[in-house]
């Protein structure tokens, strides 16, 4: 299936579908002015984005919801055209806390359901199945799961809904080749966060790795196609059928990041970009290093 700006959804294993590019909405609250998230989401919907990635813990779901509702009221989009992904944070995994936390997201957004709800870290899925049965969630997914953790879920007795997606760090410097192969074998879509690298905050970023967007190959290919290094990096992943959710509150970047459907990379160019892989992540997950199933030093 050819992906276009107007039609860029790919199927999920439960019969639903996911747009292959979305807008990430995480930002550090202290560094983000109030209203900037709302403005960015509205612009993204005007540009043609259908997929918004957020979380209650980001503290801006109210702005995301306002933006969506205003665009619906304008007639720019319909609710069924929008794909919203929310997240269950790791402090709310007790079964009795799952639905109330999801309901906080729905209240902040003022929406009846979310399209995808993912477990932020490797924990059990079972408590979320009732939320899907109740119509509060269309699809269930996971985040930061490696192959072993996915196998534990897939082989769990009584599993009602297998995860349709796995959101992980993925970009030309961390291509996740083995994990991608495993997920494709099991009909699980990879969703790439930090597909353009990330900020250089040493508190949570491995700054020993050079900035992705300054890479010589990505920039040379950008010149060939009259594109930016960022657009080349995003195109690389969507040609691998990986969903990308670049975060930006910059109007120019939001527009540029979406302009990736009017060119394609050759097979040789794809192989050249794959060869940039360093098998080292940028986003430091040491926050969860005391978790009993923490093996994040392994390749996903």
Short mmCIF file of C-alpha atoms in Angstrom, two decimals:
data_model
loop_
_atom_site.label_atom_id
_atom_site.label_comp_id
_atom_site.label_asym_id
_atom_site.label_seq_id
_atom_site.Cartn_x
_atom_site.Cartn_y
_atom_site.Cartn_z
CA UNK A 1 0.00 0.00 0.00
CA UNK A 2 1.37 3.40 -0.99
CA UNK A 3 1.38 5.89 1.85
CA UNK A 4 0.19 9.42 1.11
CA UNK A 5 -0.44 12.57 3.10
CA UNK A 6 -4.17 11.90 2.83
CA UNK A 7 -4.04 8.14 3.40
CA UNK A 8 -1.23 6.94 5.64
CA UNK A 9 -2.82 4.46 8.02
CA UNK A 10 -1.45 0.96 8.48
CA UNK A 11 -3.47 -1.94 9.92
CA UNK A 12 -3.33 -3.16 13.51
CA UNK A 13 -3.86 -6.80 14.41
CA UNK A 14 -7.21 -6.13 16.12
CA UNK A 15 -8.83 -4.70 12.99
CA UNK A 16 -8.18 -1.06 13.79
CA UNK A 17 -5.56 1.09 12.04
CA UNK A 18 -2.91 3.63 13.03
CA UNK A 19 -1.59 6.64 11.09
CA UNK A 20 2.10 6.09 10.37
CA UNK A 21 3.09 9.57 11.54
CA UNK A 22 1.90 11.34 14.65
CA UNK A 23 2.70 14.41 16.71
CA UNK A 24 4.48 13.77 20.00
CA UNK A 25 3.35 16.16 22.74
CA UNK A 26 5.85 15.59 25.55
CA UNK A 27 7.57 18.71 26.79
CA UNK A 28 9.23 19.73 30.01
CA UNK A 29 6.53 21.76 31.82
CA UNK A 30 8.98 24.30 33.23
CA UNK A 31 10.28 25.08 29.75
CA UNK A 32 6.93 25.18 27.94
CA UNK A 33 4.58 28.15 27.93
CA UNK A 34 0.91 27.50 28.60
CA UNK A 35 -1.07 27.09 25.42
CA UNK A 36 1.86 26.09 23.21
CA UNK A 37 0.77 22.45 23.14
CA UNK A 38 -2.77 23.41 22.10
CA UNK A 39 -1.44 25.66 19.34
CA UNK A 40 0.84 22.91 18.06
CA UNK A 41 -1.89 20.25 18.00
CA UNK A 42 -4.26 22.59 16.15
CA UNK A 43 -1.58 23.33 13.57
CA UNK A 44 -0.74 19.64 13.20
CA UNK A 45 -4.39 18.80 12.51
CA UNK A 46 -4.54 21.59 9.92
CA UNK A 47 -1.40 20.27 8.22
CA UNK A 48 -2.89 16.78 7.96
CA UNK A 49 -1.73 14.85 11.02
CA UNK A 50 -4.36 12.44 12.32
CA UNK A 51 -2.33 10.85 15.12
CA UNK A 52 -1.55 12.58 18.43
CA UNK A 53 0.63 10.88 21.05
CA UNK A 54 0.21 12.05 24.63
CA UNK A 55 -0.03 11.04 28.27
CA UNK A 56 -1.70 12.26 31.44
CA UNK A 57 1.72 12.58 33.05
CA UNK A 58 2.71 15.15 30.41
CA UNK A 59 0.28 17.55 32.13
CA UNK A 60 -1.06 18.94 28.87
CA UNK A 61 -3.84 16.55 27.85
CA UNK A 62 -6.35 19.31 28.56
CA UNK A 63 -4.71 21.42 25.85
CA UNK A 64 -4.65 18.48 23.45
CA UNK A 65 -8.36 17.90 24.07
CA UNK A 66 -9.20 21.57 23.56
CA UNK A 67 -7.35 21.57 20.25
CA UNK A 68 -9.11 18.43 19.03
CA UNK A 69 -12.56 19.64 20.06
CA UNK A 70 -12.05 23.04 18.43
CA UNK A 71 -11.01 21.44 15.15
CA UNK A 72 -14.00 19.12 15.29
CA UNK A 73 -16.27 22.12 15.93
CA UNK A 74 -14.74 23.91 12.93
CA UNK A 75 -15.53 20.90 10.75
CA UNK A 76 -11.83 20.42 9.99
CA UNK A 77 -11.81 16.85 11.32
CA UNK A 78 -14.16 14.22 12.71
CA UNK A 79 -13.48 12.33 15.93
CA UNK A 80 -13.21 9.06 14.04
CA UNK A 81 -10.45 10.55 11.87
CA UNK A 82 -8.28 11.30 14.88
CA UNK A 83 -6.08 8.69 16.52
CA UNK A 84 -5.11 9.51 20.11
CA UNK A 85 -2.61 7.40 22.06
CA UNK A 86 -2.52 7.71 25.85
CA UNK A 87 -0.30 5.99 28.41
CA UNK A 88 -0.64 4.23 31.74
CA UNK A 89 2.23 5.36 33.92
CA UNK A 90 4.21 2.89 36.01
CA UNK A 91 2.83 4.09 39.36
CA UNK A 92 -0.73 3.04 38.45
CA UNK A 93 -0.44 -0.63 37.57
CA UNK A 94 -2.48 -1.99 40.49
CA UNK A 95 -5.72 -3.31 38.94
CA UNK A 96 -7.94 -1.01 41.00
CA UNK A 97 -6.00 2.08 39.82
CA UNK A 98 -5.95 1.38 36.07
CA UNK A 99 -9.45 2.51 35.07
CA UNK A 100 -9.45 5.62 37.31
CA UNK A 101 -6.15 6.70 35.75
CA UNK A 102 -7.50 6.14 32.24
CA UNK A 103 -10.59 8.10 33.19
CA UNK A 104 -8.35 11.03 34.19
CA UNK A 105 -7.05 11.06 30.64
CA UNK A 106 -10.57 10.93 29.20
CA UNK A 107 -11.70 13.74 31.52
CA UNK A 108 -8.72 15.93 30.62
CA UNK A 109 -9.29 15.33 26.91
CA UNK A 110 -13.10 15.45 27.28
CA UNK A 111 -13.32 12.49 24.94
CA UNK A 112 -15.32 9.28 25.29
CA UNK A 113 -12.46 6.95 24.35
CA UNK A 114 -8.82 6.82 23.32
CA UNK A 115 -7.73 4.94 20.22
CA UNK A 116 -4.67 3.32 21.76
CA UNK A 117 -3.67 2.98 25.41
CA UNK A 118 -0.24 1.67 26.20
CA UNK A 119 1.58 0.38 29.24
CA UNK A 120 4.59 2.63 29.69
CA UNK A 121 6.84 -0.02 31.17
CA UNK A 122 6.89 -3.84 31.27
CA UNK A 123 3.93 -4.83 33.43
CA UNK A 124 0.85 -7.02 33.02
CA UNK A 125 -1.86 -6.13 30.49
CA UNK A 126 -4.79 -7.87 32.17
CA UNK A 127 -6.14 -4.87 34.11
CA UNK A 128 -6.56 -2.97 30.85
CA UNK A 129 -8.65 -5.61 29.12
CA UNK A 130 -11.74 -4.57 31.06
CA UNK A 131 -11.23 -0.99 29.87
CA UNK A 132 -11.27 -2.17 26.27
CA UNK A 133 -14.38 -4.24 26.95
CA UNK A 134 -16.01 -1.11 28.40
CA UNK A 135 -15.34 0.83 25.19
CA UNK A 136 -12.95 3.30 26.81
CA UNK A 137 -10.07 2.09 24.65
CA UNK A 138 -10.07 0.89 21.04
CA UNK A 139 -6.66 -0.85 21.07
CA UNK A 140 -4.10 -1.91 23.68
CA UNK A 141 -0.35 -1.67 23.33
CA UNK A 142 2.90 -1.64 25.24
CA UNK A 143 6.01 0.51 25.46
CA UNK A 144 9.68 -0.30 26.07
CA UNK A 145 9.15 -4.06 25.87
CA UNK A 146 12.00 -6.20 24.59
CA UNK A 147 11.54 -9.58 22.92
CA UNK A 148 11.59 -11.59 26.15
CA UNK A 149 8.97 -9.37 27.76
CA UNK A 150 6.75 -9.55 24.68
CA UNK A 151 7.00 -13.34 24.75
CA UNK A 152 5.88 -13.34 28.39
CA UNK A 153 2.79 -11.35 27.42
CA UNK A 154 2.02 -13.32 24.25
CA UNK A 155 2.34 -16.64 26.07
CA UNK A 156 0.34 -15.57 29.11
CA UNK A 157 -2.53 -18.02 29.81
CA UNK A 158 -5.90 -16.36 29.43
CA UNK A 159 -4.63 -13.37 27.47
CA UNK A 160 -7.69 -11.80 25.88
CA UNK A 161 -6.14 -9.06 23.75
CA UNK A 162 -2.58 -9.21 22.56
CA UNK A 163 -0.78 -5.87 22.27
CA UNK A 164 -1.13 -4.32 18.83
CA UNK A 165 1.90 -2.06 19.16
CA UNK A 166 5.17 -1.58 21.01
CA UNK A 167 6.42 1.99 21.42
CA UNK A 168 10.21 2.15 21.69
CA UNK A 169 13.12 4.42 20.86
CA UNK A 170 13.98 3.90 17.19
CA UNK A 171 16.01 5.96 14.72
CA UNK A 172 18.97 5.48 12.35
CA UNK A 173 21.43 5.28 15.26
CA UNK A 174 19.25 2.70 17.06
CA UNK A 175 17.42 0.76 14.38
CA UNK A 176 15.91 -2.01 16.53
CA UNK A 177 16.37 -4.53 13.71
CA UNK A 178 15.94 -7.69 15.82
CA UNK A 179 12.95 -6.34 17.69
CA UNK A 180 11.34 -5.17 14.44
CA UNK A 181 11.71 -8.66 12.94
CA UNK A 182 10.15 -10.25 16.02
CA UNK A 183 7.27 -7.79 16.14
CA UNK A 184 6.53 -8.20 12.45
CA UNK A 185 6.41 -11.97 12.92
CA UNK A 186 3.78 -11.46 15.63
CA UNK A 187 1.80 -8.71 13.90
CA UNK A 188 2.85 -6.04 16.40
CA UNK A 189 3.48 -2.54 15.02
CA UNK A 190 6.57 -0.69 16.21
CA UNK A 191 5.94 2.95 17.14
CA UNK A 192 9.15 4.99 17.25
CA UNK A 193 9.59 7.68 19.86
CA UNK A 194 12.56 10.03 19.48
CA UNK A 195 12.71 9.20 15.75
CA UNK A 196 14.87 12.29 15.22
CA UNK A 197 17.06 11.77 18.24
CA UNK A 198 16.14 13.92 21.20
CA UNK A 199 17.13 16.95 23.26
CA UNK A 200 20.61 17.08 24.76
CA UNK A 201 19.49 17.12 28.39
CA UNK A 202 22.23 15.16 30.21
CA UNK A 203 19.81 14.25 33.01
CA UNK A 204 18.10 11.69 30.78
CA UNK A 205 19.93 11.67 27.45
CA UNK A 206 23.11 9.85 26.47
CA UNK A 207 25.01 12.88 25.20
CA UNK A 208 28.05 10.80 24.26
CA UNK A 209 26.26 10.01 20.97
CA UNK A 210 26.57 12.80 18.37
CA UNK A 211 23.35 14.59 17.32
CA UNK A 212 21.50 12.47 14.76
CA UNK A 213 20.44 15.39 12.59
CA UNK A 214 24.04 16.44 11.99
CA UNK A 215 24.84 13.07 10.44
CA UNK A 216 26.70 13.45 7.13
CA UNK A 217 24.79 10.73 5.26
CA UNK A 218 21.35 11.98 6.30
CA UNK A 219 22.26 15.50 5.24
CA UNK A 220 23.72 14.41 1.90
CA UNK A 221 20.58 12.43 1.13
CA UNK A 222 18.57 15.45 2.17
CA UNK A 223 20.36 17.57 -0.40
CA UNK A 224 19.71 14.94 -3.08
CA UNK A 225 15.95 14.97 -2.45
CA UNK A 226 15.69 18.64 -1.40
CA UNK A 227 14.70 17.49 2.07
CA UNK A 228 16.06 17.95 5.58
CA UNK A 229 18.02 15.34 7.52
CA UNK A 230 14.95 15.03 9.75
CA UNK A 231 12.70 14.23 6.82
CA UNK A 232 15.16 11.59 5.59
CA UNK A 233 15.31 10.00 9.06
CA UNK A 234 11.51 9.89 9.28
CA UNK A 235 11.19 8.51 5.76
CA UNK A 236 13.68 5.77 6.63
CA UNK A 237 11.43 4.48 9.39
CA UNK A 238 8.09 4.74 7.60
CA UNK A 239 9.55 2.74 4.69
CA UNK A 240 10.22 0.04 7.29
CA UNK A 241 6.51 0.28 8.27
CA UNK A 242 7.45 1.83 11.59
CA UNK A 243 5.13 4.52 12.97
CA UNK A 244 6.95 7.74 13.89
CA UNK A 245 5.84 10.31 16.46
CA UNK A 246 8.26 13.25 16.24
CA UNK A 247 7.66 15.84 18.95
CA UNK A 248 7.68 19.48 17.97
CA UNK A 249 6.02 22.69 19.09
CA UNK A 250 7.76 24.58 16.25
CA UNK A 251 5.28 25.40 13.43
CA UNK A 252 7.92 25.09 10.70
CA UNK A 253 9.13 21.72 12.00
CA UNK A 254 5.59 20.36 12.45
CA UNK A 255 4.91 21.08 8.79
CA UNK A 256 8.28 19.76 7.59
CA UNK A 257 7.98 16.53 9.55
CA UNK A 258 4.73 15.73 7.75
CA UNK A 259 6.19 16.33 4.28
CA UNK A 260 7.63 12.83 3.89
CA UNK A 261 5.18 11.25 1.47
CA UNK A 262 6.46 12.86 -1.74
CA UNK A 263 9.79 11.03 -2.01
CA UNK A 264 11.21 7.60 -1.31
CA UNK A 265 14.63 6.20 -0.52
CA UNK A 266 16.20 3.56 -2.72
CA UNK A 267 17.03 0.11 -1.40
CA UNK A 268 20.73 1.01 -1.38
CA UNK A 269 20.05 4.21 0.53
CA UNK A 270 17.99 2.32 3.08
CA UNK A 271 20.87 -0.10 3.59
CA UNK A 272 23.32 2.80 3.98
CA UNK A 273 21.14 4.36 6.67
CA UNK A 274 20.72 1.01 8.42
CA UNK A 275 24.53 0.81 8.57
CA UNK A 276 24.55 3.93 10.76
CA UNK A 277 23.13 1.80 13.60
CA UNK A 278 25.20 2.08 16.78
CA UNK A 279 22.97 -0.15 18.94
CA UNK A 280 23.08 2.47 21.67
CA UNK A 281 20.00 4.27 22.92
CA UNK A 282 19.78 8.03 23.43
CA UNK A 283 17.02 7.97 26.05
CA UNK A 284 18.35 6.77 29.39
CA UNK A 285 15.93 4.36 31.08
CA UNK A 286 17.87 4.02 34.33
CA UNK A 287 14.85 5.38 36.19
CA UNK A 288 13.45 1.83 36.02
CA UNK A 289 16.70 -0.04 36.62
CA UNK A 290 15.53 -1.50 39.92
CA UNK A 291 12.55 -3.20 38.27
CA UNK A 292 12.88 -7.02 38.50
CA UNK A 293 12.36 -7.40 34.74
CA UNK A 294 14.71 -4.56 33.80
CA UNK A 295 17.02 -5.76 31.01
CA UNK A 296 17.23 -2.56 29.00
CA UNK A 297 20.93 -3.02 28.31
CA UNK A 298 19.85 -5.71 25.84
CA UNK A 299 19.05 -4.84 22.27
CA UNK A 300 15.30 -4.58 21.97
#
